[in-house]
Coordinates of C-alpha atoms and ligand atoms in Angstrom, one line a residue:
Chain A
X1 CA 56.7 3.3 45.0
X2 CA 55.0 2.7 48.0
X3 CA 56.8 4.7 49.9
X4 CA 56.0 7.6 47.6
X5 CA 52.6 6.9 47.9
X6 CA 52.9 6.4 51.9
X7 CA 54.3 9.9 52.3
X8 CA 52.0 11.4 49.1
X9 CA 48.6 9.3 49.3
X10 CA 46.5 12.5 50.7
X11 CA 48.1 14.9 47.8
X12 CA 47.4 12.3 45.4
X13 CA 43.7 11.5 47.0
X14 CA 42.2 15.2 47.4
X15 CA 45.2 17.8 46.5
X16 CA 46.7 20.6 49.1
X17 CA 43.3 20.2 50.9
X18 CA 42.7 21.7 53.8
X19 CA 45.4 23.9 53.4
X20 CA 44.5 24.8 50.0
X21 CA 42.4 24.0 47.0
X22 CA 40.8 20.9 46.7
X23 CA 42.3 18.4 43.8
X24 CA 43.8 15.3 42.7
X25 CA 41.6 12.3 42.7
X26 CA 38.8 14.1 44.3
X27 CA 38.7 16.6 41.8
X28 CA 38.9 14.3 39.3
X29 CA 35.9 12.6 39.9
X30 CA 34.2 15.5 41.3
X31 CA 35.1 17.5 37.8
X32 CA 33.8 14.1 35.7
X33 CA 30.8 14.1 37.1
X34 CA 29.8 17.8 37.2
X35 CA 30.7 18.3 32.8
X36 CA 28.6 14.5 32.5
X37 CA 25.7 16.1 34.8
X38 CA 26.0 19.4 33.3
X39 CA 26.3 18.7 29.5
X40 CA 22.9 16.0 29.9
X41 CA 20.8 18.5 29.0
X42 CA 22.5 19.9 25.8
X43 CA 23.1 15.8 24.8
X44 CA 19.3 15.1 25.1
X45 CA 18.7 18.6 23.0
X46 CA 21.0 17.7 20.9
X47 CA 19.8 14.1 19.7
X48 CA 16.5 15.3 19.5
X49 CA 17.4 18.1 17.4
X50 CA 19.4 16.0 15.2
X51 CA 16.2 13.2 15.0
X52 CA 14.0 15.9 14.2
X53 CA 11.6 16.3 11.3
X54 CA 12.3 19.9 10.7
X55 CA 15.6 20.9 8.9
X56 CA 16.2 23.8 10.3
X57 CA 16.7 22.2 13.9
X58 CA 18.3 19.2 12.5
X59 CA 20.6 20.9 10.1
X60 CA 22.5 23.5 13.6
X61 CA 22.3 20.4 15.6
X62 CA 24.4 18.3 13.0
X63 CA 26.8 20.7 12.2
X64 CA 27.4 21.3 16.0
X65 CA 28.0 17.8 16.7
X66 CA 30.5 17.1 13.9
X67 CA 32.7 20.3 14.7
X68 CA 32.7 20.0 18.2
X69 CA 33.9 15.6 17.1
X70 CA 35.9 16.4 14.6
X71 CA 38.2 19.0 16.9
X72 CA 40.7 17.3 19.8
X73 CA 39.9 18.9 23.3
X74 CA 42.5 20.5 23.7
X75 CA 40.8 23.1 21.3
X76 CA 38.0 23.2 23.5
X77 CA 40.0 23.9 26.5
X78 CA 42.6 26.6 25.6
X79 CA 39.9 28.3 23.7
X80 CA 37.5 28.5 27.0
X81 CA 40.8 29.8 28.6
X82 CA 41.5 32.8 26.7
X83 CA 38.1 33.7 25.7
X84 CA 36.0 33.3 28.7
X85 CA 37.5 35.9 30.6
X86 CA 36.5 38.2 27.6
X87 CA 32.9 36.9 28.0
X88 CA 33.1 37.0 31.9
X89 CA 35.1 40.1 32.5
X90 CA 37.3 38.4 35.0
X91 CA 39.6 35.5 35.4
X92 CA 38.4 31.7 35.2
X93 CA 40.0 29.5 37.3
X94 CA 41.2 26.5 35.8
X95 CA 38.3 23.9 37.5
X96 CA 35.9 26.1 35.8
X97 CA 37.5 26.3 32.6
X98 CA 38.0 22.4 31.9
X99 CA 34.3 21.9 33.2
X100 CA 33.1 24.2 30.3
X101 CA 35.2 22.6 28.1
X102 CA 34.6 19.4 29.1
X103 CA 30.3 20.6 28.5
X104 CA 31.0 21.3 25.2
X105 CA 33.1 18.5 24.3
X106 CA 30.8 15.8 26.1
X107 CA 27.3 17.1 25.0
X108 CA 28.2 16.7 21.4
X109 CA 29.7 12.6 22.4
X110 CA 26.8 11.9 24.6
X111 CA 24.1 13.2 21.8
X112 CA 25.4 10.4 19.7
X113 CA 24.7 7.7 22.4
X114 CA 21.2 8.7 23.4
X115 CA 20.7 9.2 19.2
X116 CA 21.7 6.1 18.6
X117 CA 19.7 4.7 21.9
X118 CA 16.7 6.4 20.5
X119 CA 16.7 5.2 16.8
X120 CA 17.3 1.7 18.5
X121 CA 14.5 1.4 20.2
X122 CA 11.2 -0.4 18.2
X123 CA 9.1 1.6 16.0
X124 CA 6.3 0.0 17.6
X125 CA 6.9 1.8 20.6
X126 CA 6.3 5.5 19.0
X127 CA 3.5 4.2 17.1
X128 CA 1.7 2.5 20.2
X129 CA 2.0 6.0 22.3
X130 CA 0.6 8.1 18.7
X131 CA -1.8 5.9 18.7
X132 CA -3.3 6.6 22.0
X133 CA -3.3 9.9 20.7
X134 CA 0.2 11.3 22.9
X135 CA 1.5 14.3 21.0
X136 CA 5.4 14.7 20.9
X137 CA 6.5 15.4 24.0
X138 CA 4.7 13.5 26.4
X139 CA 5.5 10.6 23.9
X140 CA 9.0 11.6 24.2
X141 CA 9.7 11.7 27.8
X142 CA 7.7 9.5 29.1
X143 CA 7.8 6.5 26.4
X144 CA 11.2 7.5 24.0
X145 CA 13.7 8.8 26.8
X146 CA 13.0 6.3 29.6
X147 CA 14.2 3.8 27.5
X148 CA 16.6 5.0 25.4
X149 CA 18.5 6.4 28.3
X150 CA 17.7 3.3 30.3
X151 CA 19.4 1.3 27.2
X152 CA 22.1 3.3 26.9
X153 CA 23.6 3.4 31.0
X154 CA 26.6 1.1 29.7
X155 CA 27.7 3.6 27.2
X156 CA 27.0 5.9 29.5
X157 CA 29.0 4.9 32.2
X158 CA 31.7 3.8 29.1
X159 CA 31.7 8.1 28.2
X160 CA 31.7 8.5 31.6
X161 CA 35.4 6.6 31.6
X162 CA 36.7 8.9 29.1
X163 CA 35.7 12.3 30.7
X164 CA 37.9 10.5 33.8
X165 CA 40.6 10.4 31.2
X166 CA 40.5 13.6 29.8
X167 CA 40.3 15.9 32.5
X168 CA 43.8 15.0 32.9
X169 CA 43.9 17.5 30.2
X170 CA 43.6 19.9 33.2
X171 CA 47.3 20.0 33.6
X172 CA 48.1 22.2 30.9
X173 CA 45.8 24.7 32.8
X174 CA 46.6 24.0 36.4
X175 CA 43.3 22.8 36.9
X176 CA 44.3 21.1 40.4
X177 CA 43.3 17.4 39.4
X178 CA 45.3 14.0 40.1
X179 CA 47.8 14.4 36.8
X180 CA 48.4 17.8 38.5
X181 CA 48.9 16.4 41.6
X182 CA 51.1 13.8 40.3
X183 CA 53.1 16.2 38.9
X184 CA 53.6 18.5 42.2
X185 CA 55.3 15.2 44.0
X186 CA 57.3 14.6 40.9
X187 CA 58.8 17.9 41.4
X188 CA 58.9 17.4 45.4
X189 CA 60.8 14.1 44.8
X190 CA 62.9 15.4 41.6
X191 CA 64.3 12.0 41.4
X192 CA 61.8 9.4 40.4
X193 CA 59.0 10.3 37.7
X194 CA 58.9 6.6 36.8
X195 CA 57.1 5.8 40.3
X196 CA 55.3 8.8 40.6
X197 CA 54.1 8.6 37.2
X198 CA 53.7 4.7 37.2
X199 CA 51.1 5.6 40.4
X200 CA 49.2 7.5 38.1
X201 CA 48.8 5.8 35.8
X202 CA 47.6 2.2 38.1
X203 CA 45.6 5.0 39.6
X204 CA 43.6 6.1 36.7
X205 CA 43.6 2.5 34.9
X206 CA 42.4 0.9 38.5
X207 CA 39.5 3.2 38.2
X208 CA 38.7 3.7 34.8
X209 CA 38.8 -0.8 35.0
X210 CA 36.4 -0.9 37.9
X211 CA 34.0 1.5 35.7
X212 CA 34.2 -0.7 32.7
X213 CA 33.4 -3.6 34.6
X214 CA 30.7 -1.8 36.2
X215 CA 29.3 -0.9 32.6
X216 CA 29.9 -4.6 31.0
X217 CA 27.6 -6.0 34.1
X218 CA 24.9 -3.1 33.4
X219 CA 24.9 -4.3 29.7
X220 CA 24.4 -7.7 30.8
X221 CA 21.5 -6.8 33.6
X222 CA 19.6 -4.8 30.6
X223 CA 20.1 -7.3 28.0
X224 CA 18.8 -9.7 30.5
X225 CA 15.5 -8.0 32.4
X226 CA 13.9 -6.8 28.8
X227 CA 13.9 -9.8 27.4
X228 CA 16.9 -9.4 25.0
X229 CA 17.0 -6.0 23.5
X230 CA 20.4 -5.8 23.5
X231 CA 22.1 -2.3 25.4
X232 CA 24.4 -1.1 22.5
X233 CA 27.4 0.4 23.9
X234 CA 29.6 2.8 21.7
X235 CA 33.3 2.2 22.6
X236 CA 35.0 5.3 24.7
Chain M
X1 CA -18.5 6.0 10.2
X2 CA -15.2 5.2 8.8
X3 CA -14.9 5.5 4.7
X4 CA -12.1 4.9 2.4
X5 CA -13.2 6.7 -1.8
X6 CA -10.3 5.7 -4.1
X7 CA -7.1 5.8 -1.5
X8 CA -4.2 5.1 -3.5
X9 CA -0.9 4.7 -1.3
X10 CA 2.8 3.9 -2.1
X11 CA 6.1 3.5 -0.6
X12 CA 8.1 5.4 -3.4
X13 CA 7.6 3.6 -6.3
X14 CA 6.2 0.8 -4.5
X15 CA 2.0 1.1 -5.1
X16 CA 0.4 -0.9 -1.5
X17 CA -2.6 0.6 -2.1
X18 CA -4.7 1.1 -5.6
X19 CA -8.4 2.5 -5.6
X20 CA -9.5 1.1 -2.3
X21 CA -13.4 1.8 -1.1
X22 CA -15.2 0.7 1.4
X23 CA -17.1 2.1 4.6
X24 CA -17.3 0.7 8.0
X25 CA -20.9 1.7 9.7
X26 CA -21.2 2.0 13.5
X27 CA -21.0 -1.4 15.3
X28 CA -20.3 -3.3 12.0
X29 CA -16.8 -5.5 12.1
X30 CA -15.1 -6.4 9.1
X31 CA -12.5 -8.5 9.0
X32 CA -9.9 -8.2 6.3
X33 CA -7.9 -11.1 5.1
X34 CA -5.6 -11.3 1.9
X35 CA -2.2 -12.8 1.0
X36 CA 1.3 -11.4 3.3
X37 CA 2.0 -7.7 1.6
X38 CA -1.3 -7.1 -0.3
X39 CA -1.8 -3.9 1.8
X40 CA -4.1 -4.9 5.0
X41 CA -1.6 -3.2 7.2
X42 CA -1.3 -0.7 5.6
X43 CA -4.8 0.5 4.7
X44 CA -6.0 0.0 8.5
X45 CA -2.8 2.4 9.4
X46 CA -4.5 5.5 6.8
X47 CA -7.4 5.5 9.4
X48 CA -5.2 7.0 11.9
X49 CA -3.1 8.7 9.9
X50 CA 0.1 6.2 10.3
X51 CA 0.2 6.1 7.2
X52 CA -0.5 8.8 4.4
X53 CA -1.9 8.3 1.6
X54 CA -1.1 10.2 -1.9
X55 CA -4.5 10.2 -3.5
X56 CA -8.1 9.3 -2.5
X57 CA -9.6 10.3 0.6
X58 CA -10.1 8.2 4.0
X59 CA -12.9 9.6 6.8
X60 CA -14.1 9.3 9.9
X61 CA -17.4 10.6 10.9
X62 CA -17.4 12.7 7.7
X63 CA -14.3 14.3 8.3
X64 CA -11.2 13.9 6.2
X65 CA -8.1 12.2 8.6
X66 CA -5.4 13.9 5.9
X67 CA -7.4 17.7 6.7
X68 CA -5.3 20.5 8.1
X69 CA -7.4 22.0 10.5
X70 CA -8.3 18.3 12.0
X71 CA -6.5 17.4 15.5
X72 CA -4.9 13.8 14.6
X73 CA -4.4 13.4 17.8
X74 CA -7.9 14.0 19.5
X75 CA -8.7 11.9 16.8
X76 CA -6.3 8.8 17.5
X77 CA -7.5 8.9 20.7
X78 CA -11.3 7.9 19.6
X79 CA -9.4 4.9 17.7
X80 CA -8.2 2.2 19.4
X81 CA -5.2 0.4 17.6
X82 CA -3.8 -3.1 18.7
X83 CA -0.2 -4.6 16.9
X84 CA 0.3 -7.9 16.4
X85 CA 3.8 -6.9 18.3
X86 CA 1.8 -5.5 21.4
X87 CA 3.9 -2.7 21.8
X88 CA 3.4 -2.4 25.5
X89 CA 6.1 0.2 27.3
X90 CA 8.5 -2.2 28.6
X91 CA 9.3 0.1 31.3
X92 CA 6.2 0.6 32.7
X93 CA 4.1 -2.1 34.8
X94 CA 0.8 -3.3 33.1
X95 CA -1.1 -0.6 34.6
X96 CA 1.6 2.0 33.6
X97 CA 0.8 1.5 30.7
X98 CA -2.4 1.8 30.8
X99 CA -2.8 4.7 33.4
X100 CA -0.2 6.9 30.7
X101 CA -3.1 7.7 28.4
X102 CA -5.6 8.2 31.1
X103 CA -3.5 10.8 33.1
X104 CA -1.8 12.7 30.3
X105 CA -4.8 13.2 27.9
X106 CA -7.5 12.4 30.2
X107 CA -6.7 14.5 32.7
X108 CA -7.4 11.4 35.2
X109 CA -6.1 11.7 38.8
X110 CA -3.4 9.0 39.3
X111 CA -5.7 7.5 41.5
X112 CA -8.7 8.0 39.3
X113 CA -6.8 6.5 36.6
X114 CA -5.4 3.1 38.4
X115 CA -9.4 2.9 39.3
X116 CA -10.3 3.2 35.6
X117 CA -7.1 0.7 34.4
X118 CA -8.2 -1.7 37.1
X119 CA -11.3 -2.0 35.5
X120 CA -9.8 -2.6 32.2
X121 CA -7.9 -5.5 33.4
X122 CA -10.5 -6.7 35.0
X123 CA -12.3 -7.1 31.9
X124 CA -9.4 -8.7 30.1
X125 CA -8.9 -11.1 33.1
X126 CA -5.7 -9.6 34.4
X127 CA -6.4 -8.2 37.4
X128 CA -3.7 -10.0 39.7
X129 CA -1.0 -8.8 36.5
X130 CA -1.5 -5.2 37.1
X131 CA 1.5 -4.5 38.8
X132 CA 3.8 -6.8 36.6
X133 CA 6.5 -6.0 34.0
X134 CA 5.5 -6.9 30.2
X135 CA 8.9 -8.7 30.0
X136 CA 7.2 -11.2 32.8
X137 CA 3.9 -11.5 30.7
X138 CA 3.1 -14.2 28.8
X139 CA 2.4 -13.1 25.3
X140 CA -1.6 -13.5 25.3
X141 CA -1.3 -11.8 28.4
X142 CA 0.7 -9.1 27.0
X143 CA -1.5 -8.6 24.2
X144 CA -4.8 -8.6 26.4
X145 CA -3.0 -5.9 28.4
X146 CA -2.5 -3.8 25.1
X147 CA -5.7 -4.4 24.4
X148 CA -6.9 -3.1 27.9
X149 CA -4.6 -0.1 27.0
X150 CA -6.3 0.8 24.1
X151 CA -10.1 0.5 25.7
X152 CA -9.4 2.4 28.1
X153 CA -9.4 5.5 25.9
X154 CA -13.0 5.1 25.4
X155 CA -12.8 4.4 22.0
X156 CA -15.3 4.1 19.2
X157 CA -13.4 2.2 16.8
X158 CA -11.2 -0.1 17.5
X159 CA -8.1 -1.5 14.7
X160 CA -6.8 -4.6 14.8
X161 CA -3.3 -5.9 13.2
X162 CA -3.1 -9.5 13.0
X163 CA -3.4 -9.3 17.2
X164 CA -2.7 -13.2 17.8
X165 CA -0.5 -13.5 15.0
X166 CA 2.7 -13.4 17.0
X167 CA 1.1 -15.8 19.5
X168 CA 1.3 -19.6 20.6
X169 CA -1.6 -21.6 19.2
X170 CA -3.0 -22.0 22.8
X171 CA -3.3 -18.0 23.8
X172 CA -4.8 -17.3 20.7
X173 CA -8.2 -18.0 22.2
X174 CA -8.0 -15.8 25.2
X175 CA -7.3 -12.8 23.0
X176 CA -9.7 -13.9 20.3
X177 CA -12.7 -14.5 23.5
X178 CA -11.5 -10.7 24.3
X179 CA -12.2 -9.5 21.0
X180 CA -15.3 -11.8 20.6
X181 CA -17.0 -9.7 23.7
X182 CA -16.1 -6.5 22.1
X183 CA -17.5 -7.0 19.3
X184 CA -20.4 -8.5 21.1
X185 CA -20.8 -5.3 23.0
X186 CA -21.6 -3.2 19.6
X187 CA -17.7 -1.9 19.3
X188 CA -17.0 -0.9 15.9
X189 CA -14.1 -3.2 14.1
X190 CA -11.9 -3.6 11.8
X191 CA -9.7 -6.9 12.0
X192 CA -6.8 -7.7 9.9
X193 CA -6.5 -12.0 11.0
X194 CA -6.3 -14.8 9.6
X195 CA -8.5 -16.5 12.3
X196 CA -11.1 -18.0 10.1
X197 CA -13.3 -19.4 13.3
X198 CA -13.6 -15.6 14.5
X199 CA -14.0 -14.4 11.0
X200 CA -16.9 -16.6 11.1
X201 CA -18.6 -15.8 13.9
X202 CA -18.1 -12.0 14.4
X203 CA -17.5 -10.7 11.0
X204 CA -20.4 -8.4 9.2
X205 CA -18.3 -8.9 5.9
X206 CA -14.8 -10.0 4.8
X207 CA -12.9 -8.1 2.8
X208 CA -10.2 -10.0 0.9
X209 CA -7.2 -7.8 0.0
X210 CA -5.1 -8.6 -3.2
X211 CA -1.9 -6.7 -4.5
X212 CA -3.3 -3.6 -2.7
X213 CA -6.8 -3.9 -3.7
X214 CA -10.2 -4.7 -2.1
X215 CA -11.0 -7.9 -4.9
X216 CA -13.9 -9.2 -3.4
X217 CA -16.0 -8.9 -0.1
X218 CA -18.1 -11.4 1.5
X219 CA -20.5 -12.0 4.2
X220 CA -19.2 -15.3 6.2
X221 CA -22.8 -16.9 5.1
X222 CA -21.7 -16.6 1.9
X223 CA -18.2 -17.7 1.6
X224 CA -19.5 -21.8 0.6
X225 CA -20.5 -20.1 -2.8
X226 CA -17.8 -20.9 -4.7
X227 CA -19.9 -18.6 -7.8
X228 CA -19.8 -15.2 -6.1
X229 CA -16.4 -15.3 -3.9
X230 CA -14.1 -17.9 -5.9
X231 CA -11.1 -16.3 -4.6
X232 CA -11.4 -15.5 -1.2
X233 CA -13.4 -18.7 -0.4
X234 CA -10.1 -20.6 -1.5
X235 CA -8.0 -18.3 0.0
X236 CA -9.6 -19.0 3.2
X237 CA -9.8 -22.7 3.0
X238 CA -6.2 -22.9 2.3
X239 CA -5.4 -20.6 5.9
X240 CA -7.9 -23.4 7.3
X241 CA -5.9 -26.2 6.1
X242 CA -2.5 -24.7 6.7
X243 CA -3.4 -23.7 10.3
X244 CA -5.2 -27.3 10.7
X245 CA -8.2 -25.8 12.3
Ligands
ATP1 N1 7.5 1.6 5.6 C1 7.5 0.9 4.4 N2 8.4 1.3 3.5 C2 8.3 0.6 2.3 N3 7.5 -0.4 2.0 C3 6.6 -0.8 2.9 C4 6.6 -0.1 4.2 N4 5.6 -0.8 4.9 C5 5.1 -1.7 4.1 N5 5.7 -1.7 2.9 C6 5.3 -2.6 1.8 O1 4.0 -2.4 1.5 C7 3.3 -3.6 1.1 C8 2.1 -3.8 1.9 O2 2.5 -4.0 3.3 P1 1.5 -4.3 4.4 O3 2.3 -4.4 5.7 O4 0.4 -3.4 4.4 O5 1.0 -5.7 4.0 P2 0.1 -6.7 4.8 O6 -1.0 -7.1 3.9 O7 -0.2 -6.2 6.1 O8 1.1 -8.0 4.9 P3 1.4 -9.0 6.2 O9 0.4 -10.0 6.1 O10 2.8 -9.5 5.8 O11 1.4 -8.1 7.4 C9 4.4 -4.6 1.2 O12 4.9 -4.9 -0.1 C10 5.4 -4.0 2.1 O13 6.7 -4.6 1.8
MG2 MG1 0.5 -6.6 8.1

């Protein structure tokens, strides 16, 4: 094994860079990050939508958000694949295609969080902002959002986790990630998928368990500094 | 300046409210006192449109709160409203909170505004909390800070919901000495306490809430005749006994 990963560790670490695209861990990370950044937006539209008065905003926003849970990923992926280029006109790389994916998937996951961050928070806190006479929106992201997303960084960082696993999903598209890397020295080495594999997967658990951690101690910070409103996280 | 004609309120089949009247002239405080659930909440929360109510009519200046065309929220920001929970932004220091009205509906320059919260701590005696977290504040100070928040809008009227209710016995005098000078200064009240001392002293007239209603008002001169206020006299000696004060 470590051998393997003597001879493989920069394949593994950042793909056939510099002598081709960038992947494996690197791209990994780099794709996590990029659909969590990306789908933030739609998430805080989203929750919003789905907490507000008017049916007609609430109603779409719903809907969205149960289709896009009640479908598996993989959905989400191969349809991107074969339609996008019928929307673009050309061919989308396989990067591209699991970050869209990944948007769409992630934005109707992460809406649930900030919902539930929002609805957690005291109804005091609306009331004292209408009271000063702060119309929706300045109540909203200055008073609602701060703290709702502020409450939420555990689950967060715990959604975060899973977008690291899935994007190993990426494989059945050659996006060039670390499964797809993995796979490359398994077909190098022919001989032994049990190491190569077994790498992966300390590789992806090492991680994914450093990031946990990092969410359980954030939980404990917020619980801590606000005098006991608790963070609620939502299991990955 | 602020009338309630016949307001009637429920919460589904629940009626909180039944045929309340009453106004509330410039600079007058009245304090309103009644039994847990008969309504006081609930009738101060109509003025600003917290609450709405199903029948019956509740005015400010003359003009209806529950009216289309009225802006609620130009409104709200002539009415000052104080929780018994405080309700301060966790997130924001004590002058956040205050400066967060000032900027975004004032129009205030940040700096402008810090000048103007200042000021309001100042007057509350919090002048060296300013840049503190609520979380750190104890909670008399927390309260005199949402209390800052609040006069710092300028407003005419201010509401107040059982403000030292959620306190410990020895900062309920600081926040009742805050009130005290506000009312001193001609500020137009209405208190929902149980503080029968400050009733006393500061109160135009009691109101004493029953079962959603308005049964029986009272100046504080008054409430020793048992004849003309049998019920809300008791009621208040029994808060007086029960709180040992
Ligand atoms: N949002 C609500 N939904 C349903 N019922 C409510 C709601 N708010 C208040 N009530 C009910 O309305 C009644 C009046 O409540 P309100 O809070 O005005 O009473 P209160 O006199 O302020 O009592 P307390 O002294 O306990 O604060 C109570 O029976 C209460 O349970
Ligand atoms: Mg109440």
């Amino acid at each position: 094994m470590l051998e393997i990963l003597q001879n493989n560790w920069l394949l593994f670490l950042v793909g056939q860079y510099p002598h081709g695209p960038i992947g494996g861990l690197a791209m990994t990370l780099f794709m996590a990050s990029i659909s969590l950044a990306l789908c933030f937006p739609f998430a805080i539209g989203l929750a919003l939508a789905r907490l507000s008065p008017y049916r007609w905003l609430r109603l779409p926003a719903t809907a969205i958000v149960h289709t896009v849970r009640g479908l598996p990923l993989i959905m989400f992926i191969f349809w991107t694949y074969f339609f996008s280029p019928l929307v673009i006109g050309r061919a989308v790389g396989g990067v591209e295609t699991l970050v869209i994916a990944l948007v769409i998937y992630e934005a109707a996951y992460l809406s649930e969080i900030i919902r539930a961050g929002i609805e957690g928070l005291p109804k005091g806190q609306v009331e004292a902002a209408t009271s000063l006479g702060l119309r929706y929106w300045p109540t909203t992201i200055k008073v609602v959002l701060p703290q709702a997303l502020h409450n939420m960084l555990p689950s967060m960082v715990s959604q975060f986790v899973s977008t690291i696993k899935e994007t190993s999903l990426g494989y059945v598209i050659s996006a060039h990630e670390l499964t797809f890397a993995a796979a490359q020295v398994n077909n190098v080495l022919l001989t032994q998928p049990f190491e190569v594999y077994g790498i992966l997967a300390l590789t992806y658990f090492a991680l994914c368990f450093a990031l946990t951690s990092l969410a359980r101690f954030i939980e404990r910070r917020i619980s801590g500094d606000r005098g006991g409103t608790p963070g609620v996280t939502i299991a990955a | 300046m602020i009338r309630f004609e016949n307001v009637d309120k429920w919460f589904g089949t629940l009626q909180v409210l039944a045929d309340v009247s009453g106004e509330v002239r410039r600079g007058e405080v009245k304090v309103l006192v009644g039994p847990s659930g008969s309504g006081k909440s609930t009738l101060i929360r109509t003025v600003t449109r917290l609450e709405k109510i199903q029948s019956g009519r509740v005015s400010v200046d003359g003009a209806d709160v529950a009216a289309r065309g009225l802006d609620i929220n130009r409104l709200r920001q002539r009415i000052g409203f104080v929780f018994q929970a405080y309700n301060l932004f966790p997130h924001l220091t004590a002058l956040g909170n205050i400066t967060l009205g000032l900027t975004k509906l004032r129009g205030l320059s940040k700096a402008a505004a810090r000048e103007r919260a200042m000021e309001e701590l100042a007057r509350v005696g919090l002048t060296g909390k300013a840049h503190e977290m609520p979380g750190l504040l104890s909670g008399g100070q927390r309260q005199r800070v949402a209390i800052a928040r609040s006069l710092a809008m300028d407003p005419e009227v201010m509401l107040f919901d059982e403000p030292t209710s959620a306190l410990d016995p020895e900062m309920v005098g600081e926040v009742l000495a805050a009130m005290k000078r506000l009312a001193a200064g001609g500020m137009t009240m209405i208190c929902v306490t149980h503080e029968v001392g400050f009733a006393r002293e500061v109160a135009d007239e009691i109101w004493f809430m029953q079962a959603g209603r308005v049964i029986e008002r009272g100046r504080p001169a008054e409430l020793g005749d048992k004849a003309t206020h049998p019920r809300l006299g008791a009621f208040l000696r029994k808060v007086e006994q029960s709180l040992g004060s």
